[in-house]
Amino acid sequence: MAAFNLGHIYATGRDDFPQDMEKAIQWYEISAQKGYASAQYNLGNIYAQGTGGVAKDWVLAGQWVLKAVQRDHHKAQMDYGFMLLAGIGVPENRTEGIQWLAKAAKDPATFKLLQERVALVCASTPGAVEKEPCTRWMKGRKP
């Protein structure tokens, strides 16, 4: 846990530590190699977003997110589901993607975040707001 905390401090640039993504990645990797799912998930996000000057690498992001998924990390399950649906960083598999989204939705906090993301997709897709399952998601009911 200490390695994860140091990674987080370097990733965010808190306290007396300036942001340093190389050090953040080093500390997150130590924690991730020990099986800490939040470190695995954060590494996936760093590589997916290209945070702090780190080159975007969707394949590496998918590998780290999958490790967190395998440790039952709910936000990782949601992100991995979206990655599978779009075929970003992982081979496209819509059936498995939906299964991971459904599993992630069982966690109330993740369901709320998932609801917000689906609502954004529905709102930005012409004609989708009036169709199922968009209307259910936007009203807060699980599909």
Short mmCIF file of N, CA and C in Angstrom, two decimals:
data_model
loop_
_atom_site.label_atom_id
_atom_site.label_comp_id
_atom_site.label_asym_id
_atom_site.label_seq_id
_atom_site.Cartn_x
_atom_site.Cartn_y
_atom_site.Cartn_z
N MET A 1 0.82 -1.20 0.00
CA MET A 1 0.00 0.00 0.00
C MET A 1 0.87 1.27 0.00
N ALA A 2 2.01 1.20 0.67
CA ALA A 2 2.90 2.37 0.71
C ALA A 2 3.39 2.72 -0.70
N ALA A 3 3.71 1.71 -1.49
CA ALA A 3 4.16 1.96 -2.86
C ALA A 3 3.06 2.62 -3.67
N PHE A 4 1.83 2.16 -3.49
CA PHE A 4 0.69 2.77 -4.19
C PHE A 4 0.55 4.23 -3.79
N ASN A 5 0.64 4.50 -2.49
CA ASN A 5 0.49 5.88 -2.01
C ASN A 5 1.58 6.79 -2.58
N LEU A 6 2.81 6.30 -2.64
CA LEU A 6 3.88 7.10 -3.25
C LEU A 6 3.60 7.33 -4.74
N GLY A 7 3.14 6.30 -5.41
CA GLY A 7 2.77 6.47 -6.82
C GLY A 7 1.72 7.54 -7.00
N HIS A 8 0.72 7.53 -6.12
CA HIS A 8 -0.36 8.52 -6.21
C HIS A 8 0.16 9.93 -5.94
N ILE A 9 1.03 10.05 -4.96
CA ILE A 9 1.60 11.37 -4.66
C ILE A 9 2.38 11.90 -5.86
N TYR A 10 3.20 11.06 -6.48
CA TYR A 10 3.96 11.50 -7.65
C TYR A 10 3.05 11.75 -8.86
N ALA A 11 2.00 10.97 -9.00
CA ALA A 11 1.07 11.15 -10.13
C ALA A 11 0.30 12.46 -10.03
N THR A 12 -0.04 12.86 -8.83
CA THR A 12 -0.86 14.06 -8.64
C THR A 12 -0.04 15.30 -8.30
N GLY A 13 1.22 15.09 -7.87
CA GLY A 13 2.04 16.25 -7.51
C GLY A 13 1.57 16.90 -6.23
N ARG A 14 1.38 16.10 -5.20
CA ARG A 14 0.89 16.63 -3.92
C ARG A 14 2.03 16.83 -2.93
N ASP A 15 1.68 17.54 -1.87
CA ASP A 15 2.58 17.78 -0.75
C ASP A 15 3.87 18.44 -1.27
N ASP A 16 5.00 17.94 -0.86
CA ASP A 16 6.28 18.52 -1.29
C ASP A 16 6.86 17.80 -2.50
N PHE A 17 6.04 16.99 -3.17
CA PHE A 17 6.51 16.21 -4.31
C PHE A 17 5.94 16.81 -5.60
N PRO A 18 6.80 17.25 -6.52
CA PRO A 18 6.27 17.70 -7.81
C PRO A 18 5.79 16.50 -8.62
N GLN A 19 4.87 16.74 -9.54
CA GLN A 19 4.38 15.65 -10.38
C GLN A 19 5.54 15.07 -11.17
N ASP A 20 5.64 13.76 -11.14
CA ASP A 20 6.71 13.05 -11.84
C ASP A 20 6.15 11.70 -12.26
N MET A 21 5.69 11.61 -13.51
CA MET A 21 5.01 10.40 -13.96
C MET A 21 5.94 9.21 -14.04
N GLU A 22 7.23 9.43 -14.31
CA GLU A 22 8.16 8.29 -14.33
C GLU A 22 8.24 7.65 -12.95
N LYS A 23 8.34 8.47 -11.92
CA LYS A 23 8.38 7.93 -10.55
C LYS A 23 7.03 7.34 -10.17
N ALA A 24 5.95 7.99 -10.59
CA ALA A 24 4.62 7.45 -10.29
C ALA A 24 4.47 6.05 -10.88
N ILE A 25 4.88 5.91 -12.13
CA ILE A 25 4.79 4.60 -12.78
C ILE A 25 5.66 3.58 -12.06
N GLN A 26 6.86 3.96 -11.65
CA GLN A 26 7.73 3.03 -10.92
C GLN A 26 7.07 2.53 -9.65
N TRP A 27 6.49 3.44 -8.87
CA TRP A 27 5.86 3.05 -7.61
C TRP A 27 4.57 2.28 -7.84
N TYR A 28 3.78 2.72 -8.82
CA TYR A 28 2.56 1.96 -9.14
C TYR A 28 2.90 0.54 -9.60
N GLU A 29 3.97 0.41 -10.39
CA GLU A 29 4.35 -0.93 -10.87
C GLU A 29 4.77 -1.84 -9.72
N ILE A 30 5.47 -1.29 -8.74
CA ILE A 30 5.84 -2.10 -7.56
C ILE A 30 4.57 -2.60 -6.88
N SER A 31 3.63 -1.71 -6.69
CA SER A 31 2.36 -2.08 -6.05
C SER A 31 1.55 -3.03 -6.93
N ALA A 32 1.52 -2.76 -8.22
CA ALA A 32 0.75 -3.59 -9.15
C ALA A 32 1.30 -5.00 -9.24
N GLN A 33 2.63 -5.12 -9.22
CA GLN A 33 3.24 -6.45 -9.30
C GLN A 33 2.91 -7.28 -8.06
N LYS A 34 2.58 -6.61 -6.98
CA LYS A 34 2.17 -7.31 -5.75
C LYS A 34 0.67 -7.62 -5.76
N GLY A 35 0.01 -7.26 -6.86
CA GLY A 35 -1.41 -7.60 -7.02
C GLY A 35 -2.39 -6.55 -6.55
N TYR A 36 -1.94 -5.31 -6.31
CA TYR A 36 -2.85 -4.27 -5.84
C TYR A 36 -3.64 -3.72 -7.03
N ALA A 37 -4.93 -4.00 -7.05
CA ALA A 37 -5.78 -3.70 -8.20
C ALA A 37 -5.86 -2.21 -8.53
N SER A 38 -5.89 -1.36 -7.52
CA SER A 38 -5.98 0.08 -7.80
C SER A 38 -4.72 0.59 -8.51
N ALA A 39 -3.57 0.02 -8.18
CA ALA A 39 -2.34 0.40 -8.88
C ALA A 39 -2.39 -0.08 -10.32
N GLN A 40 -2.89 -1.29 -10.54
CA GLN A 40 -3.04 -1.82 -11.90
C GLN A 40 -3.99 -0.94 -12.71
N TYR A 41 -5.09 -0.56 -12.11
CA TYR A 41 -6.08 0.29 -12.77
C TYR A 41 -5.48 1.66 -13.09
N ASN A 42 -4.76 2.25 -12.13
CA ASN A 42 -4.17 3.56 -12.37
C ASN A 42 -3.12 3.52 -13.49
N LEU A 43 -2.33 2.44 -13.54
CA LEU A 43 -1.38 2.30 -14.63
C LEU A 43 -2.12 2.23 -15.97
N GLY A 44 -3.21 1.49 -16.01
CA GLY A 44 -4.01 1.43 -17.23
C GLY A 44 -4.48 2.81 -17.66
N ASN A 45 -4.92 3.61 -16.71
CA ASN A 45 -5.38 4.96 -17.02
C ASN A 45 -4.25 5.86 -17.50
N ILE A 46 -3.09 5.73 -16.88
CA ILE A 46 -1.94 6.54 -17.30
C ILE A 46 -1.62 6.27 -18.77
N TYR A 47 -1.58 4.99 -19.13
CA TYR A 47 -1.24 4.64 -20.52
C TYR A 47 -2.39 4.94 -21.49
N ALA A 48 -3.62 4.84 -21.03
CA ALA A 48 -4.76 5.15 -21.90
C ALA A 48 -4.85 6.65 -22.20
N GLN A 49 -4.53 7.47 -21.21
CA GLN A 49 -4.69 8.91 -21.36
C GLN A 49 -3.41 9.61 -21.78
N GLY A 50 -2.27 8.94 -21.64
CA GLY A 50 -1.00 9.61 -21.94
C GLY A 50 -0.73 10.71 -20.93
N THR A 51 -1.01 10.44 -19.67
CA THR A 51 -0.89 11.42 -18.60
C THR A 51 0.55 11.86 -18.37
N GLY A 52 0.73 13.14 -18.15
CA GLY A 52 2.02 13.68 -17.76
C GLY A 52 3.14 13.45 -18.76
N GLY A 53 2.82 13.44 -20.02
CA GLY A 53 3.83 13.26 -21.05
C GLY A 53 4.14 11.81 -21.38
N VAL A 54 3.49 10.88 -20.70
CA VAL A 54 3.68 9.46 -21.01
C VAL A 54 2.97 9.19 -22.34
N ALA A 55 3.63 8.48 -23.22
CA ALA A 55 3.04 8.16 -24.52
C ALA A 55 1.80 7.28 -24.35
N LYS A 56 0.74 7.61 -25.08
CA LYS A 56 -0.46 6.76 -25.05
C LYS A 56 -0.11 5.39 -25.60
N ASP A 57 -0.59 4.38 -24.90
CA ASP A 57 -0.36 3.01 -25.34
C ASP A 57 -1.58 2.20 -24.93
N TRP A 58 -2.54 2.08 -25.84
CA TRP A 58 -3.80 1.41 -25.52
C TRP A 58 -3.62 -0.07 -25.25
N VAL A 59 -2.66 -0.70 -25.89
CA VAL A 59 -2.44 -2.14 -25.65
C VAL A 59 -1.93 -2.34 -24.22
N LEU A 60 -0.96 -1.54 -23.82
CA LEU A 60 -0.45 -1.63 -22.45
C LEU A 60 -1.54 -1.26 -21.45
N ALA A 61 -2.33 -0.25 -21.78
CA ALA A 61 -3.45 0.13 -20.92
C ALA A 61 -4.41 -1.05 -20.74
N GLY A 62 -4.74 -1.71 -21.83
CA GLY A 62 -5.64 -2.86 -21.76
C GLY A 62 -5.08 -3.99 -20.91
N GLN A 63 -3.77 -4.21 -20.98
CA GLN A 63 -3.16 -5.26 -20.18
C GLN A 63 -3.25 -4.96 -18.69
N TRP A 64 -2.99 -3.70 -18.31
CA TRP A 64 -3.06 -3.33 -16.90
C TRP A 64 -4.51 -3.32 -16.40
N VAL A 65 -5.42 -2.80 -17.20
CA VAL A 65 -6.83 -2.78 -16.79
C VAL A 65 -7.34 -4.20 -16.61
N LEU A 66 -6.96 -5.10 -17.50
CA LEU A 66 -7.39 -6.50 -17.38
C LEU A 66 -6.89 -7.12 -16.07
N LYS A 67 -5.67 -6.79 -15.66
CA LYS A 67 -5.15 -7.31 -14.39
C LYS A 67 -6.04 -6.84 -13.23
N ALA A 68 -6.46 -5.57 -13.28
CA ALA A 68 -7.34 -5.05 -12.23
C ALA A 68 -8.72 -5.70 -12.30
N VAL A 69 -9.21 -5.95 -13.51
CA VAL A 69 -10.49 -6.64 -13.70
C VAL A 69 -10.44 -8.01 -13.03
N GLN A 70 -9.34 -8.70 -13.21
CA GLN A 70 -9.19 -10.04 -12.65
C GLN A 70 -9.13 -10.03 -11.13
N ARG A 71 -8.95 -8.86 -10.55
CA ARG A 71 -8.96 -8.72 -9.09
C ARG A 71 -10.26 -8.06 -8.62
N ASP A 72 -11.27 -8.07 -9.49
CA ASP A 72 -12.62 -7.61 -9.15
C ASP A 72 -12.70 -6.10 -8.88
N HIS A 73 -11.91 -5.31 -9.60
CA HIS A 73 -11.95 -3.85 -9.48
C HIS A 73 -13.10 -3.35 -10.37
N HIS A 74 -14.11 -2.76 -9.75
CA HIS A 74 -15.35 -2.41 -10.47
C HIS A 74 -15.15 -1.37 -11.57
N LYS A 75 -14.40 -0.32 -11.30
CA LYS A 75 -14.17 0.69 -12.35
C LYS A 75 -13.37 0.09 -13.50
N ALA A 76 -12.45 -0.80 -13.17
CA ALA A 76 -11.68 -1.48 -14.23
C ALA A 76 -12.61 -2.33 -15.08
N GLN A 77 -13.59 -2.99 -14.44
CA GLN A 77 -14.56 -3.79 -15.19
C GLN A 77 -15.33 -2.92 -16.17
N MET A 78 -15.71 -1.73 -15.71
CA MET A 78 -16.45 -0.80 -16.57
C MET A 78 -15.57 -0.36 -17.75
N ASP A 79 -14.35 0.09 -17.45
CA ASP A 79 -13.46 0.56 -18.51
C ASP A 79 -13.13 -0.56 -19.50
N TYR A 80 -12.89 -1.75 -18.96
CA TYR A 80 -12.56 -2.89 -19.82
C TYR A 80 -13.77 -3.23 -20.71
N GLY A 81 -14.96 -3.14 -20.16
CA GLY A 81 -16.17 -3.36 -20.96
C GLY A 81 -16.25 -2.40 -22.14
N PHE A 82 -15.98 -1.12 -21.88
CA PHE A 82 -16.00 -0.13 -22.96
C PHE A 82 -14.88 -0.39 -23.96
N MET A 83 -13.71 -0.80 -23.47
CA MET A 83 -12.59 -1.11 -24.37
C MET A 83 -12.97 -2.27 -25.29
N LEU A 84 -13.60 -3.29 -24.73
CA LEU A 84 -14.03 -4.44 -25.54
C LEU A 84 -15.09 -4.04 -26.56
N LEU A 85 -16.04 -3.20 -26.15
CA LEU A 85 -17.09 -2.76 -27.08
C LEU A 85 -16.51 -2.03 -28.28
N ALA A 86 -15.49 -1.20 -28.01
CA ALA A 86 -14.90 -0.38 -29.09
C ALA A 86 -13.70 -1.04 -29.75
N GLY A 87 -13.18 -2.11 -29.15
CA GLY A 87 -11.97 -2.73 -29.69
C GLY A 87 -10.76 -1.84 -29.56
N ILE A 88 -10.68 -1.10 -28.46
CA ILE A 88 -9.56 -0.20 -28.22
C ILE A 88 -8.61 -0.85 -27.22
N GLY A 89 -7.41 -1.18 -27.68
CA GLY A 89 -6.40 -1.79 -26.83
C GLY A 89 -6.57 -3.28 -26.61
N VAL A 90 -7.73 -3.78 -26.96
CA VAL A 90 -8.06 -5.20 -26.84
C VAL A 90 -8.88 -5.59 -28.06
N PRO A 91 -8.92 -6.86 -28.41
CA PRO A 91 -9.77 -7.26 -29.54
C PRO A 91 -11.25 -6.97 -29.24
N GLU A 92 -11.95 -6.45 -30.23
CA GLU A 92 -13.36 -6.13 -30.05
C GLU A 92 -14.15 -7.40 -29.73
N ASN A 93 -14.96 -7.31 -28.69
CA ASN A 93 -15.84 -8.41 -28.30
C ASN A 93 -17.03 -7.79 -27.59
N ARG A 94 -18.06 -7.49 -28.35
CA ARG A 94 -19.22 -6.78 -27.82
C ARG A 94 -19.96 -7.59 -26.75
N THR A 95 -20.06 -8.89 -26.93
CA THR A 95 -20.76 -9.73 -25.96
C THR A 95 -20.04 -9.69 -24.61
N GLU A 96 -18.74 -9.90 -24.64
CA GLU A 96 -17.97 -9.87 -23.39
C GLU A 96 -17.96 -8.46 -22.79
N GLY A 97 -17.90 -7.44 -23.64
CA GLY A 97 -17.94 -6.06 -23.15
C GLY A 97 -19.20 -5.78 -22.37
N ILE A 98 -20.32 -6.20 -22.90
CA ILE A 98 -21.60 -5.99 -22.21
C ILE A 98 -21.63 -6.76 -20.90
N GLN A 99 -21.07 -7.96 -20.89
CA GLN A 99 -21.02 -8.75 -19.66
C GLN A 99 -20.22 -8.03 -18.58
N TRP A 100 -19.09 -7.43 -18.95
CA TRP A 100 -18.28 -6.71 -17.96
C TRP A 100 -18.99 -5.45 -17.49
N LEU A 101 -19.69 -4.76 -18.39
CA LEU A 101 -20.44 -3.58 -17.97
C LEU A 101 -21.55 -3.97 -17.00
N ALA A 102 -22.22 -5.07 -17.27
CA ALA A 102 -23.29 -5.54 -16.38
C ALA A 102 -22.73 -5.91 -15.01
N LYS A 103 -21.57 -6.55 -14.99
CA LYS A 103 -20.95 -6.92 -13.71
C LYS A 103 -20.54 -5.66 -12.95
N ALA A 104 -19.95 -4.69 -13.64
CA ALA A 104 -19.54 -3.44 -13.00
C ALA A 104 -20.74 -2.69 -12.43
N ALA A 105 -21.87 -2.77 -13.11
CA ALA A 105 -23.07 -2.05 -12.70
C ALA A 105 -23.66 -2.56 -11.39
N LYS A 106 -23.21 -3.71 -10.93
CA LYS A 106 -23.71 -4.25 -9.65
C LYS A 106 -23.17 -3.46 -8.47
N ASP A 107 -22.07 -2.74 -8.66
CA ASP A 107 -21.52 -1.88 -7.62
C ASP A 107 -22.20 -0.52 -7.72
N PRO A 108 -22.86 -0.03 -6.65
CA PRO A 108 -23.63 1.22 -6.74
C PRO A 108 -22.81 2.43 -7.21
N ALA A 109 -21.61 2.61 -6.72
CA ALA A 109 -20.80 3.76 -7.12
C ALA A 109 -20.41 3.66 -8.59
N THR A 110 -20.05 2.46 -9.02
CA THR A 110 -19.67 2.27 -10.41
C THR A 110 -20.89 2.39 -11.31
N PHE A 111 -22.05 1.93 -10.84
CA PHE A 111 -23.28 2.08 -11.63
C PHE A 111 -23.55 3.55 -11.91
N LYS A 112 -23.37 4.40 -10.91
CA LYS A 112 -23.62 5.84 -11.09
C LYS A 112 -22.68 6.40 -12.16
N LEU A 113 -21.41 6.04 -12.09
CA LEU A 113 -20.44 6.50 -13.10
C LEU A 113 -20.78 5.93 -14.47
N LEU A 114 -21.15 4.67 -14.51
CA LEU A 114 -21.53 4.02 -15.76
C LEU A 114 -22.77 4.70 -16.35
N GLN A 115 -23.71 5.01 -15.50
CA GLN A 115 -24.93 5.70 -15.95
C GLN A 115 -24.58 7.03 -16.59
N GLU A 116 -23.65 7.77 -15.98
CA GLU A 116 -23.25 9.07 -16.53
C GLU A 116 -22.58 8.90 -17.90
N ARG A 117 -21.71 7.89 -18.02
CA ARG A 117 -21.02 7.68 -19.30
C ARG A 117 -21.99 7.25 -20.40
N VAL A 118 -22.91 6.35 -20.06
CA VAL A 118 -23.89 5.91 -21.06
C VAL A 118 -24.80 7.07 -21.44
N ALA A 119 -25.19 7.89 -20.48
CA ALA A 119 -26.03 9.05 -20.78
C ALA A 119 -25.33 10.00 -21.74
N LEU A 120 -24.01 10.18 -21.57
CA LEU A 120 -23.25 11.03 -22.49
C LEU A 120 -23.25 10.45 -23.90
N VAL A 121 -23.06 9.14 -24.00
CA VAL A 121 -23.07 8.49 -25.32
C VAL A 121 -24.45 8.62 -25.94
N CYS A 122 -25.48 8.35 -25.14
CA CYS A 122 -26.85 8.44 -25.66
C CYS A 122 -27.18 9.87 -26.11
N ALA A 123 -26.79 10.84 -25.30
CA ALA A 123 -27.08 12.24 -25.62
C ALA A 123 -26.34 12.71 -26.86
N SER A 124 -25.16 12.13 -27.12
CA SER A 124 -24.38 12.58 -28.27
C SER A 124 -24.67 11.78 -29.55
N THR A 125 -25.56 10.81 -29.45
CA THR A 125 -25.91 9.99 -30.61
C THR A 125 -27.30 10.40 -31.10
N PRO A 126 -27.40 10.96 -32.29
CA PRO A 126 -28.70 11.44 -32.78
C PRO A 126 -29.77 10.34 -32.73
N GLY A 127 -30.89 10.66 -32.11
CA GLY A 127 -32.02 9.75 -32.05
C GLY A 127 -31.94 8.68 -30.98
N ALA A 128 -30.80 8.56 -30.30
CA ALA A 128 -30.61 7.48 -29.33
C ALA A 128 -31.37 7.72 -28.03
N VAL A 129 -31.55 8.99 -27.66
CA VAL A 129 -32.17 9.28 -26.37
C VAL A 129 -33.57 8.70 -26.28
N GLU A 130 -34.28 8.63 -27.39
CA GLU A 130 -35.65 8.13 -27.38
C GLU A 130 -35.72 6.61 -27.40
N LYS A 131 -34.60 5.93 -27.61
CA LYS A 131 -34.61 4.48 -27.77
C LYS A 131 -34.15 3.78 -26.50
N GLU A 132 -34.64 2.55 -26.33
CA GLU A 132 -34.13 1.68 -25.27
C GLU A 132 -32.76 1.19 -25.71
N PRO A 133 -31.78 0.99 -24.84
CA PRO A 133 -31.85 1.13 -23.38
C PRO A 133 -31.51 2.52 -22.88
N CYS A 134 -31.30 3.50 -23.79
CA CYS A 134 -30.92 4.84 -23.35
C CYS A 134 -31.93 5.43 -22.37
N THR A 135 -33.20 5.26 -22.65
CA THR A 135 -34.20 5.86 -21.76
C THR A 135 -34.11 5.25 -20.37
N ARG A 136 -33.86 3.96 -20.28
CA ARG A 136 -33.73 3.32 -18.96
C ARG A 136 -32.49 3.82 -18.22
N TRP A 137 -31.36 3.90 -18.93
CA TRP A 137 -30.13 4.36 -18.28
C TRP A 137 -30.28 5.79 -17.80
N MET A 138 -30.88 6.64 -18.61
CA MET A 138 -30.99 8.05 -18.26
C MET A 138 -31.97 8.26 -17.12
N LYS A 139 -32.86 7.31 -16.90
CA LYS A 139 -33.80 7.41 -15.77
C LYS A 139 -33.25 6.69 -14.53
N GLY A 140 -32.07 6.11 -14.65
CA GLY A 140 -31.44 5.51 -13.49
C GLY A 140 -31.78 4.07 -13.23
N ARG A 141 -32.39 3.39 -14.20
CA ARG A 141 -32.70 1.97 -14.02
C ARG A 141 -31.68 1.14 -14.74
N LYS A 142 -31.32 0.03 -14.15
CA LYS A 142 -30.38 -0.88 -14.81
C LYS A 142 -31.08 -1.59 -15.95
N PRO A 143 -30.33 -1.89 -17.03
CA PRO A 143 -30.93 -2.58 -18.18
C PRO A 143 -31.31 -4.01 -17.84
#
